[in-house]
PDB file of C-alpha atoms in Angstrom:
ATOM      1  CA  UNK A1221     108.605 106.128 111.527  1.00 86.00           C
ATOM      2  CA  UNK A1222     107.354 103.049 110.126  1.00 87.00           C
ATOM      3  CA  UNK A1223     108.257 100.823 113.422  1.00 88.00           C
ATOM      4  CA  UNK A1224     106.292 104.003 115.515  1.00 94.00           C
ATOM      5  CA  UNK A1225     103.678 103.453 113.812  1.00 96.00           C
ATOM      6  CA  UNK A1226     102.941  99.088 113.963  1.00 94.00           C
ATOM      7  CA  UNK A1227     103.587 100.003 117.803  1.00 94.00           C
ATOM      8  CA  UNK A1228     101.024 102.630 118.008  1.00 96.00           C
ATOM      9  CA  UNK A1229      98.457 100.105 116.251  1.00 95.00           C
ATOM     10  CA  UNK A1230      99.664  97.442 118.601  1.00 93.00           C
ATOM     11  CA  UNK A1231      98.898 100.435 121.392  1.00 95.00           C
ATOM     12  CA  UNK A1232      95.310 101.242 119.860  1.00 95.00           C
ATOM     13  CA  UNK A1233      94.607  97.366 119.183  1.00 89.00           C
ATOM     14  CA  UNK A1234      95.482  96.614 122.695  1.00 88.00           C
ATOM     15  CA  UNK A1235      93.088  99.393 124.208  1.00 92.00           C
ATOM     16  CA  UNK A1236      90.391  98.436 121.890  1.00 90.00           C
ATOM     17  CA  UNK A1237      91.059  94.675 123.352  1.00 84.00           C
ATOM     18  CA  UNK A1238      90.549  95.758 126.738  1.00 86.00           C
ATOM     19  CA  UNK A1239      87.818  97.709 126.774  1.00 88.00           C
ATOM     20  CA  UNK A1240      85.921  95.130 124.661  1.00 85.00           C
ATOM     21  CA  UNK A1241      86.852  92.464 127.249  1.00 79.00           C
ATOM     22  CA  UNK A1242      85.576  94.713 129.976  1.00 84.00           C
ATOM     23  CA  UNK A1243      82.564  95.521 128.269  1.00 87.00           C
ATOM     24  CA  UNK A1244      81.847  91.710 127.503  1.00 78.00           C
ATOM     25  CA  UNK A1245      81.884  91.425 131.065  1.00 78.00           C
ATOM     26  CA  UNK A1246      78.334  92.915 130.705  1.00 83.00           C
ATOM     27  CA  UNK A1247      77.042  92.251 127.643  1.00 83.00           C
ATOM     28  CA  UNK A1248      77.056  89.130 124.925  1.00 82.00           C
ATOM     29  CA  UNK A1249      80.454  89.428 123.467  1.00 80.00           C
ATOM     30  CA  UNK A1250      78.341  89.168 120.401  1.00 84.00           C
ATOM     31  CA  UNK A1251      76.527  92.452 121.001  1.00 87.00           C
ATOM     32  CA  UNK A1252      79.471  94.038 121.542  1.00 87.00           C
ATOM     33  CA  UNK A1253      82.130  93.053 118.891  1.00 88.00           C
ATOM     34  CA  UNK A1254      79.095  94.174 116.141  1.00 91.00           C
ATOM     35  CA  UNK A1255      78.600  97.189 118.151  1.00 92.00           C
ATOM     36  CA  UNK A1256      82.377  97.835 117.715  1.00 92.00           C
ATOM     37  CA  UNK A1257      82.689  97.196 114.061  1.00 93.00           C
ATOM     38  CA  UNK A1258      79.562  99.275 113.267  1.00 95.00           C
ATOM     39  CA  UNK A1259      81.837 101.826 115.794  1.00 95.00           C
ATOM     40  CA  UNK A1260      84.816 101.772 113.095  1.00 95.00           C
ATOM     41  CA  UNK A1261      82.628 101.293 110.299  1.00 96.00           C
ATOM     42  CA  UNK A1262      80.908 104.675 111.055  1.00 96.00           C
ATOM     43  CA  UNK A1263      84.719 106.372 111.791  1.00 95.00           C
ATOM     44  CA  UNK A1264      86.357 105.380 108.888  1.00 95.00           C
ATOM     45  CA  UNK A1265      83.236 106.281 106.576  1.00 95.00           C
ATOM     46  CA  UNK A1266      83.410 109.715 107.961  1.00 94.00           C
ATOM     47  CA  UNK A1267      87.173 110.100 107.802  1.00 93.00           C
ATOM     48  CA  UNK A1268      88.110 108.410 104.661  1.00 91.00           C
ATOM     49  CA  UNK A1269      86.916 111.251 102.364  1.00 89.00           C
ATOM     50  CA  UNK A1270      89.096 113.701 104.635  1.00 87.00           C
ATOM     51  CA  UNK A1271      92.404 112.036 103.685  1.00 88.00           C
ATOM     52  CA  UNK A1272      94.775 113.092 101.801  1.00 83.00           C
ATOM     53  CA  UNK A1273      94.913 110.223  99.834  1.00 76.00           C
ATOM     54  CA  UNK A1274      91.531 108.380  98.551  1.00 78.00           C
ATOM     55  CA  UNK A1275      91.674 107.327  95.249  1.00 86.00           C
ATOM     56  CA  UNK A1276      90.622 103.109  95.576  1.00 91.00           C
ATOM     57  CA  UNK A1277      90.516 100.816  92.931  1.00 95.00           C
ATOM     58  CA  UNK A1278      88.246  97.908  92.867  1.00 96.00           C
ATOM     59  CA  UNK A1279      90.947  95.764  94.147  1.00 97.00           C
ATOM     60  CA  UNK A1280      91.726  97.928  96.904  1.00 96.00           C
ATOM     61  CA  UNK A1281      88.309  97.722  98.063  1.00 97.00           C
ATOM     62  CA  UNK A1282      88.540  93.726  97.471  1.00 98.00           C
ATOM     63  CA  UNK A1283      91.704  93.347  99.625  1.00 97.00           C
ATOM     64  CA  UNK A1284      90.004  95.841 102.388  1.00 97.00           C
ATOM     65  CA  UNK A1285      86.478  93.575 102.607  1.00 97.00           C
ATOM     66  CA  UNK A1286      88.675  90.679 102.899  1.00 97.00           C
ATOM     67  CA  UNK A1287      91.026  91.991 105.321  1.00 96.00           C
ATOM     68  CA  UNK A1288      87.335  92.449 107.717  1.00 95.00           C
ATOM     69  CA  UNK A1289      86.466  89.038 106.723  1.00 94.00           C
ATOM     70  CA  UNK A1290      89.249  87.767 108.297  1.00 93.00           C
ATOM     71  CA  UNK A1291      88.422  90.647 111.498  1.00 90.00           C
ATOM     72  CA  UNK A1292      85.379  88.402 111.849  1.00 86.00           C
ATOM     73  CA  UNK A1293      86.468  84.935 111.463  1.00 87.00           C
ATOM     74  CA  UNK A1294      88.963  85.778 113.527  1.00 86.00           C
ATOM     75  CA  UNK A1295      86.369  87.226 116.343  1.00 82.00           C
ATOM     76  CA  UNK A1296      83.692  84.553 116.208  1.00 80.00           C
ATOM     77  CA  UNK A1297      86.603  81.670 116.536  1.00 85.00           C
ATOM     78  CA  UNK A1298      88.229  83.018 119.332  1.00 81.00           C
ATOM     79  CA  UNK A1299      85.161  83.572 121.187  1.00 75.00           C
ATOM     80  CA  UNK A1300      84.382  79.910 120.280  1.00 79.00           C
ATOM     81  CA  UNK A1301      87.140  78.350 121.201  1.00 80.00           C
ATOM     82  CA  UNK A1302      87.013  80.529 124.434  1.00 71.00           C
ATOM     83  CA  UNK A1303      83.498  79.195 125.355  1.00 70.00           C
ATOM     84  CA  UNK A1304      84.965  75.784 124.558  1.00 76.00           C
ATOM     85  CA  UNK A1305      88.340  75.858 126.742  1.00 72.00           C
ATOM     86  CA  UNK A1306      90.770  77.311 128.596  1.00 69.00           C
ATOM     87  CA  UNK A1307      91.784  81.237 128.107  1.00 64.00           C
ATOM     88  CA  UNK A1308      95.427  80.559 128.821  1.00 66.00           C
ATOM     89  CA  UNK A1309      95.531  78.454 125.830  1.00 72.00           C
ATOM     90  CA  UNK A1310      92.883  79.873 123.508  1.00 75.00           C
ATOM     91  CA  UNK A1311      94.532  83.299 123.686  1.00 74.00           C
ATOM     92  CA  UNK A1312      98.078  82.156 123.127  1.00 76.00           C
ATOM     93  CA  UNK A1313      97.405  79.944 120.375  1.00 81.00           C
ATOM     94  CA  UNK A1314      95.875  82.078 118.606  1.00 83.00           C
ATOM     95  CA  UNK A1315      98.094  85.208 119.200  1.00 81.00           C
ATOM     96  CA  UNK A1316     100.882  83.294 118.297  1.00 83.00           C
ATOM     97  CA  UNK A1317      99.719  81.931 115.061  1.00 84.00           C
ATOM     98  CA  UNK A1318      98.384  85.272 114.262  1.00 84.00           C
ATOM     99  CA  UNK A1319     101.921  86.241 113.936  1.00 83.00           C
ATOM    100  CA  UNK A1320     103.711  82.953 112.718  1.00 84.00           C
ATOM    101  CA  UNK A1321     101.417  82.426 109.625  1.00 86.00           C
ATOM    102  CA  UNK A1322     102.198  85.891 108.192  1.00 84.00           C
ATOM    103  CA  UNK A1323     105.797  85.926 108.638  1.00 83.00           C
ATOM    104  CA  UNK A1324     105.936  82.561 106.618  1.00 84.00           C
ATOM    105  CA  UNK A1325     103.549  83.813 104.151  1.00 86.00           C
ATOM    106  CA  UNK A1326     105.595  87.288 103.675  1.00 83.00           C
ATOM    107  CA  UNK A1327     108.720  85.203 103.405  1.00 82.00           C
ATOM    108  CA  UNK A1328     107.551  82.191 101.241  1.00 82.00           C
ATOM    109  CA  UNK A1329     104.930  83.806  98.983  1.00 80.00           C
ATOM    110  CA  UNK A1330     105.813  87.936  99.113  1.00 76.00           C
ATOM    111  CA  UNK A1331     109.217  88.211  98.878  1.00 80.00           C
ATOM    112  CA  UNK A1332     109.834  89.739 102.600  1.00 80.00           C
ATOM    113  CA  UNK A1333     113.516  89.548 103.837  1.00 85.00           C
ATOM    114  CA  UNK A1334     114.081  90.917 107.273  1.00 83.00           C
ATOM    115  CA  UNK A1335     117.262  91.472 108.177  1.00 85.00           C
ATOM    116  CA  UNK A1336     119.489  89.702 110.865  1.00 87.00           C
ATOM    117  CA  UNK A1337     118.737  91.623 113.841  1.00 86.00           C
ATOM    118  CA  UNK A1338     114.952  91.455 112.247  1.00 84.00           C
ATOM    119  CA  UNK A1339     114.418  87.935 112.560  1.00 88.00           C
ATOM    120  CA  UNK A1340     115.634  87.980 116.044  1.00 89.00           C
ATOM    121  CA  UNK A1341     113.219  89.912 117.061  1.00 87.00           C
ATOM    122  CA  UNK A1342     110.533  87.801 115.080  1.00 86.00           C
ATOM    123  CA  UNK A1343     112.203  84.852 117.165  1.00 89.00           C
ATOM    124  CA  UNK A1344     111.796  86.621 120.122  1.00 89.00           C
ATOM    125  CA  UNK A1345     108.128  87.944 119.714  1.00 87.00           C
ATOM    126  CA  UNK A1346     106.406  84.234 119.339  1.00 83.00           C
ATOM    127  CA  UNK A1347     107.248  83.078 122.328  1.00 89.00           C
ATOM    128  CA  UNK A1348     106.845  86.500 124.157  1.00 87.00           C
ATOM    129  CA  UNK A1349     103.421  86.765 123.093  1.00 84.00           C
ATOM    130  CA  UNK A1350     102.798  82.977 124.138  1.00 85.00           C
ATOM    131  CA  UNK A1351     104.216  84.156 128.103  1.00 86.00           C
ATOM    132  CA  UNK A1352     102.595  87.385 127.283  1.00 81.00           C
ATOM    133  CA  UNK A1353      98.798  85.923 126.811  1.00 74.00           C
ATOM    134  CA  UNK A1354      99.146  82.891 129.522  1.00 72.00           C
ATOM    135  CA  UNK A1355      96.478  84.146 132.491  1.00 64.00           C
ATOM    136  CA  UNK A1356      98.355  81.655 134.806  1.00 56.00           C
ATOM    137  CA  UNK A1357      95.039  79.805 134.957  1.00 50.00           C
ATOM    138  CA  UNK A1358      94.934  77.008 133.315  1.00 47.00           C
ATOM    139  CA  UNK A1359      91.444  75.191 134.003  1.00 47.00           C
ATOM    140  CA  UNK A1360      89.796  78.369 133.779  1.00 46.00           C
ATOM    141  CA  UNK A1361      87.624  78.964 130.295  1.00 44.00           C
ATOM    142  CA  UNK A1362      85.900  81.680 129.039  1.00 45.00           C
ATOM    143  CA  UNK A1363      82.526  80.471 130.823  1.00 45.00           C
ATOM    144  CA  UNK A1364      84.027  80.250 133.568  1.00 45.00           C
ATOM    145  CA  UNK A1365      83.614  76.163 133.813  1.00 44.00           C
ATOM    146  CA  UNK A1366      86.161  73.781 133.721  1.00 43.00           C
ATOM    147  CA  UNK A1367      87.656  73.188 130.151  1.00 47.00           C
ATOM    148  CA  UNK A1368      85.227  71.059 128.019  1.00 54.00           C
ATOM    149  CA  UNK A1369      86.930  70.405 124.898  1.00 66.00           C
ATOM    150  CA  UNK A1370      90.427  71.345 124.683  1.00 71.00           C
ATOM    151  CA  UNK A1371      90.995  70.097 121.172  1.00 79.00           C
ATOM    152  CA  UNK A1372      88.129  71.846 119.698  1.00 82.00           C
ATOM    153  CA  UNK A1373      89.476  74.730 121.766  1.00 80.00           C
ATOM    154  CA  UNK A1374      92.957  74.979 120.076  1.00 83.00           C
ATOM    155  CA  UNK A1375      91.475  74.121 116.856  1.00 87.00           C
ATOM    156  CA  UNK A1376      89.535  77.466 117.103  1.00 87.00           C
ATOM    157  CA  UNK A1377      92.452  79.206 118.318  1.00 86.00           C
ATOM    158  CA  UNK A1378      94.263  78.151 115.235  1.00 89.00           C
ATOM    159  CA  UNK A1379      91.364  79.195 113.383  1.00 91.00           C
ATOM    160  CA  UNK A1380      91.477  82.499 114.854  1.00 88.00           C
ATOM    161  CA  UNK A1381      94.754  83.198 114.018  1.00 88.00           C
ATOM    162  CA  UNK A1382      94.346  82.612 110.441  1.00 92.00           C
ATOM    163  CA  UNK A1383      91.785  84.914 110.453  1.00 92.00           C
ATOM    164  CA  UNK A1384      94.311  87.534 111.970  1.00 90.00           C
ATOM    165  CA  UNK A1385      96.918  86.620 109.348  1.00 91.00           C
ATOM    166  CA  UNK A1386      94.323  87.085 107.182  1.00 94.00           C
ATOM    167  CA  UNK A1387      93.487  90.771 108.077  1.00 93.00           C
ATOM    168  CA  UNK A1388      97.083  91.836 108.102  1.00 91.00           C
ATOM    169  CA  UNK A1389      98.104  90.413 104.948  1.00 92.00           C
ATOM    170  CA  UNK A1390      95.323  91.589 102.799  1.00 94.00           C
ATOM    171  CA  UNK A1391      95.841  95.069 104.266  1.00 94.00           C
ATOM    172  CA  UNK A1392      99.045  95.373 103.233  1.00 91.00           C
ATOM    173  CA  UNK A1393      97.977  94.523  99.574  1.00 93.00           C
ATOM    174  CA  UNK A1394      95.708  97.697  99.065  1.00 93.00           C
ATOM    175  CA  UNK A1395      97.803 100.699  97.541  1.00 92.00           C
ATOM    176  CA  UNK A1396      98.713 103.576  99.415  1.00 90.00           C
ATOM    177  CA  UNK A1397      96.417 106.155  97.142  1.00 91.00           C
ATOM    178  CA  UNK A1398      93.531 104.177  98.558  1.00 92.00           C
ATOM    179  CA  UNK A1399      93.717 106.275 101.476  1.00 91.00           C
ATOM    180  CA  UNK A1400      91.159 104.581 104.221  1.00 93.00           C
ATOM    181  CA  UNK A1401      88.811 102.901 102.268  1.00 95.00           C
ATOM    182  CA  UNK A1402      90.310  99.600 102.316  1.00 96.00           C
ATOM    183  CA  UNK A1403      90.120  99.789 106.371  1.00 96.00           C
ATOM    184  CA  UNK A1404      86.136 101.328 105.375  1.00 96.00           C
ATOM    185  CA  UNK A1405      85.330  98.309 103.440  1.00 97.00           C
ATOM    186  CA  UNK A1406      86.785  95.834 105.582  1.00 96.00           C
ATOM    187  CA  UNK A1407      84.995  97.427 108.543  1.00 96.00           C
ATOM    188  CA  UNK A1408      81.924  96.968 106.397  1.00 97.00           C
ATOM    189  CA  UNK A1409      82.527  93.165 105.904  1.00 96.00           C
ATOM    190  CA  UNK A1410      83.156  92.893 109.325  1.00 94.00           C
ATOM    191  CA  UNK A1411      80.139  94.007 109.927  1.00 95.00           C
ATOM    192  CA  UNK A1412      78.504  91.453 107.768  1.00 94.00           C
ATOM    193  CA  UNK A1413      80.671  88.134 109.375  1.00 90.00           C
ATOM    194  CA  UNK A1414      79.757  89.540 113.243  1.00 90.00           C
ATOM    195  CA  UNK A1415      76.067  90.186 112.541  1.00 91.00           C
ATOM    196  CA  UNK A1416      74.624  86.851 112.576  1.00 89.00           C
ATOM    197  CA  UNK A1417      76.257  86.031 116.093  1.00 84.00           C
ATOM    198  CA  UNK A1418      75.071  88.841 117.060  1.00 86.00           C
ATOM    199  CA  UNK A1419      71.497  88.694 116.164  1.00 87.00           C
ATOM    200  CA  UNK A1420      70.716  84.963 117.004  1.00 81.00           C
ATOM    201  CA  UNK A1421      70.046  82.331 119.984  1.00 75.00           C
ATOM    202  CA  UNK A1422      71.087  84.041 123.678  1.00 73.00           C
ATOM    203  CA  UNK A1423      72.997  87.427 121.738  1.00 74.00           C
ATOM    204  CA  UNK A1424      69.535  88.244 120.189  1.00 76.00           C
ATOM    205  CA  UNK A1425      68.220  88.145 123.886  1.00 75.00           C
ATOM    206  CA  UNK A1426      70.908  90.627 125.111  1.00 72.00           C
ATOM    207  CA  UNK A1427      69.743  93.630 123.025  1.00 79.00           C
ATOM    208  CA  UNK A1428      66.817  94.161 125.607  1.00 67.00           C
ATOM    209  CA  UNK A1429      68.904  95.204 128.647  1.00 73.00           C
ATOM    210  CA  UNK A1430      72.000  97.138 126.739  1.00 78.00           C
ATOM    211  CA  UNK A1431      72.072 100.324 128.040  1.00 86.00           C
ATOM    212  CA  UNK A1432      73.208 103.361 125.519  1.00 90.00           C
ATOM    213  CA  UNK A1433      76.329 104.237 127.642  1.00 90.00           C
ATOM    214  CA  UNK A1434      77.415 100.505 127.108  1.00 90.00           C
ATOM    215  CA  UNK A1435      76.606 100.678 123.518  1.00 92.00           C
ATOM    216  CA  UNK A1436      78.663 104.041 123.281  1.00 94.00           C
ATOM    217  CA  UNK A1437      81.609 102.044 124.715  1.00 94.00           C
ATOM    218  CA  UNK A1438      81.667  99.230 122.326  1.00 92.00           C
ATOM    219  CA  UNK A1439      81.254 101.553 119.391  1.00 94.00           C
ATOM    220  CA  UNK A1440      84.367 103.761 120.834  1.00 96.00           C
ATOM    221  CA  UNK A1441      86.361 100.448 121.166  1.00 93.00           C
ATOM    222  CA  UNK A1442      85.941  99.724 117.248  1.00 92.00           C
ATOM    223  CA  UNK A1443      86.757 102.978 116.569  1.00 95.00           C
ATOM    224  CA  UNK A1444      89.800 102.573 118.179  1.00 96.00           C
ATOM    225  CA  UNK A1445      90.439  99.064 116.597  1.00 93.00           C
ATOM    226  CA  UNK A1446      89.732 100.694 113.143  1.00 94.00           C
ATOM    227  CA  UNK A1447      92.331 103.584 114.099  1.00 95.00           C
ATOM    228  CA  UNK A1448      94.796 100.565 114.515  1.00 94.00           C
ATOM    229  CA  UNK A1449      94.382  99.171 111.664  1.00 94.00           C
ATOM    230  CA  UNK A1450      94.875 102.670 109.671  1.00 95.00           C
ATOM    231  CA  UNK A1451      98.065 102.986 111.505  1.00 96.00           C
ATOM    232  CA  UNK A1452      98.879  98.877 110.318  1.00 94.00           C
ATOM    233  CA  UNK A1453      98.266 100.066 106.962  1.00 93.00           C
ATOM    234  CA  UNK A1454     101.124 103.468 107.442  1.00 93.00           C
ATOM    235  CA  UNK A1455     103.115 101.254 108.636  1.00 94.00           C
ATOM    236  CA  UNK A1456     103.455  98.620 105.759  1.00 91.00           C
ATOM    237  CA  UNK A1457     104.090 101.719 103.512  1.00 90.00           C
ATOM    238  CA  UNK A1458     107.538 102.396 105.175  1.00 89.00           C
ATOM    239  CA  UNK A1459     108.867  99.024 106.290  1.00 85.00           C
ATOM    240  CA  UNK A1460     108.903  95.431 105.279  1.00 83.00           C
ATOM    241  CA  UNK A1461     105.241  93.926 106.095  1.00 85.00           C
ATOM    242  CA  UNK A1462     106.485  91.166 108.077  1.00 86.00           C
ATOM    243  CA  UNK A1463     108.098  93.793 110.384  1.00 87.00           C
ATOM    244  CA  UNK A1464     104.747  95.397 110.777  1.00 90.00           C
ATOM    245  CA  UNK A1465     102.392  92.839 111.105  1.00 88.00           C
ATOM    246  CA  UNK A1466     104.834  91.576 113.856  1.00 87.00           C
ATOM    247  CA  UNK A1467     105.145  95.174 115.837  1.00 89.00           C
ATOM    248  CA  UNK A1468     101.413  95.327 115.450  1.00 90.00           C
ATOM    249  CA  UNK A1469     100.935  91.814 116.851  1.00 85.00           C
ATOM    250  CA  UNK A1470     102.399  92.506 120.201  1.00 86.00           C
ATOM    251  CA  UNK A1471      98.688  94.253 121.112  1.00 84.00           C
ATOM    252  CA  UNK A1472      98.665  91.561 123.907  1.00 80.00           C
ATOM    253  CA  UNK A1473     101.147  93.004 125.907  1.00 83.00           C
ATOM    254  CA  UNK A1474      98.623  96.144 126.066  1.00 85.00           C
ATOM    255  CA  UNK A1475      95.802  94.812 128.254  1.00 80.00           C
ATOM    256  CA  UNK A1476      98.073  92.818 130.706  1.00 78.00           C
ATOM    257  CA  UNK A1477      99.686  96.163 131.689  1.00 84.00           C
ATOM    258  CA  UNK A1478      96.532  97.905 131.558  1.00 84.00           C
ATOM    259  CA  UNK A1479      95.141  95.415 133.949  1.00 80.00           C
ATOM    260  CA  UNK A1480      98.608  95.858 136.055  1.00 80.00           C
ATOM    261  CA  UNK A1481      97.850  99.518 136.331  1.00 82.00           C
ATOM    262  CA  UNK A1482      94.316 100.241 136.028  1.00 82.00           C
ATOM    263  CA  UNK A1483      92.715  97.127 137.518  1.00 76.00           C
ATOM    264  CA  UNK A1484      95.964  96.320 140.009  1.00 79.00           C
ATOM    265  CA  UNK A1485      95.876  92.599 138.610  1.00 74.00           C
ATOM    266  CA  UNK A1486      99.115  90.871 139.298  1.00 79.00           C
ATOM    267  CA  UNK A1487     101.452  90.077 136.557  1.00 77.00           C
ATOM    268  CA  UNK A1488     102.435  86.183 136.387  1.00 83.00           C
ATOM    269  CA  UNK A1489     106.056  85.768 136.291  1.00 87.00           C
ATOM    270  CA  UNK A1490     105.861  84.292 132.966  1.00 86.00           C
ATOM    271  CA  UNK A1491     103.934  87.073 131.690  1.00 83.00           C
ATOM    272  CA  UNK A1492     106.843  89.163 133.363  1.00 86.00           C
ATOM    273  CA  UNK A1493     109.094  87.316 131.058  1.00 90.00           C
ATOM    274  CA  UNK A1494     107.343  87.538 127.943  1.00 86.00           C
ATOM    275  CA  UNK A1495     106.475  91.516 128.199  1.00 86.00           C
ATOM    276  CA  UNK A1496     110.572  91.813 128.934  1.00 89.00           C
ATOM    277  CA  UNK A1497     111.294  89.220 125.402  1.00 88.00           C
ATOM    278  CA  UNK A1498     108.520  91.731 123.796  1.00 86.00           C
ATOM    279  CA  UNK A1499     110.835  95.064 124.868  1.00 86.00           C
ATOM    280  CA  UNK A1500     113.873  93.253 123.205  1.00 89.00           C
ATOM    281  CA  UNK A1501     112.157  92.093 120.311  1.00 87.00           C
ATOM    282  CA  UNK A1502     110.431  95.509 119.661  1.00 82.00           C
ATOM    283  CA  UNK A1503     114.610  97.017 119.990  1.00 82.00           C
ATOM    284  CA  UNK A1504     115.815  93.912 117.404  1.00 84.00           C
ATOM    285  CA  UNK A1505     112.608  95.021 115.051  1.00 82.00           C
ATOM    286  CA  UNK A1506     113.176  98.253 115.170  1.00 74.00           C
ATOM    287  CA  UNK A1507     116.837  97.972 114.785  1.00 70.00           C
ATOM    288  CA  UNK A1508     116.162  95.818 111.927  1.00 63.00           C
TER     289      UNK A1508
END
């Protein structure tokens, strides 16, 4: 059950990723990552005294707000570096390291130890999600300019992915009796990282025009996120966190075959490879 359930979060995360992209087509990305996290903040507030198990401790709570802290350093450096440089390396980098620092981290510092076929499939998954994330266009960035400052760029991208190492580890610290509330207050300090992007300079100028269909979409898309991260948080229950943070990493793999179907985009043939290494390493993980 426990692999089921990193995959559904990578399913939900993915969704959540492409809708916000497509919504950010029309609105300050700004606007609508708050919008989202006031989405799941709302969600999980209203759900959390429903389940069955809700008894948080302070340090729960602590390990939830800093789990959302990391949800929006993560958010504001990837849309950084994208503004900065190119997608096809922004996204990778940071996708990748999103993955690589926890595995080290649950190894090193937690005590994780994956078994054989297990760490093949964590071998597997880093570069898959590198072919995975690669647009095929290179010069492209996420103004739509030429790249401007690729170092900065990747240096944002690596910031990034600490901050999603950073949500998944401190996740997997709260206690299953918390129930929700961990995911609650880390929505909540989300909210509080994403709300002064979202309420300064050329963001605070895109409120006007937002329309509430728009703003009904963005929330949906955090509650969706937030729903990932509830199913992150079953997961680590029944397996080995490394395992799950890695299952729940491959949420890339979502929007690129969402955009094959739904948008008829065309896959790249090294995103072709990368979506076939994430089907083996998904079998090795869940083998494992």
């Amino acid at each position: 059950m426990g692999p089921l359930l990193a995959l559904g979060s990578a399913l939900a995360y993915g969704i959540a990723d492409f809708g916000g992209g497509l919504l950010a087509r029309r609105a300050h990305f700004a606007v609508v990552a708050l919008l989202g996290q006031v989405g799941g903040l709302l969600a999980t507030l209203a759900a959390a005294p429903l389940w069955p198990d809700r008894s948080p401790t302070a340090s729960d709570l602590a390990w939830g707000a800093l789990s959302g802290v990391g949800t929006g350093l993560a958010m504001a450096f990837l849309f950084r570096g994208l503004g900065r440089g190119a997608m096809s390396v922004v996204v990778p980098v940071s996708a990748v390291s999103g993955v690589a620092l926890p595995v080290i981290t649950g190894v090193a510092l937690l005590g994780d130890r994956p078994s054989l076929p297990a760490w093949g499939g964590i071998a597997v998954t880093v570069p898959a999600l590198w072919l995975v994330s690669r647009n095929g266009r290179g010069g492209g960035s996420g103004t739509g300019g030429a790249a401007r400052d690729a170092p900065a760029a990747t240096t944002d991208a690596l910031l990034a992915g600490v901050g999603i190492a950073v949500q998944y580890l401190a996740l997997a610290q709260a206690a299953p009796e918390a129930g929700i509330w961990p995911v609650a207050a880390g929505r909540a300090a989300a909210v509080a990282a994403v709300a002064p992007l979202a309420l300064a300079g050329r963001a605070r100028r895109s409120w006007a025009p937002l329309t509430w269909p728009l703003a009904a979409g963005a929330a949906a898309t955090g509650t969706t996120a937030a729903g990932a991260l509830v199913l992150y948080s079953l997961a680590v229950q029944q397996q080995l966190a490394v395992v799950a943070i890695v299952l729940s990493s491959l949420y890339p793999a979502v929007p690129v075959l969402l955009g094959l179907t739904a948008l008829h985009e065309r896959v790249t043939a090294l995103q072709a490879i990368g979506l076939t290494g994430a089907a083996a390493a998904i079998t090795l993980l869940a083998l494992g």
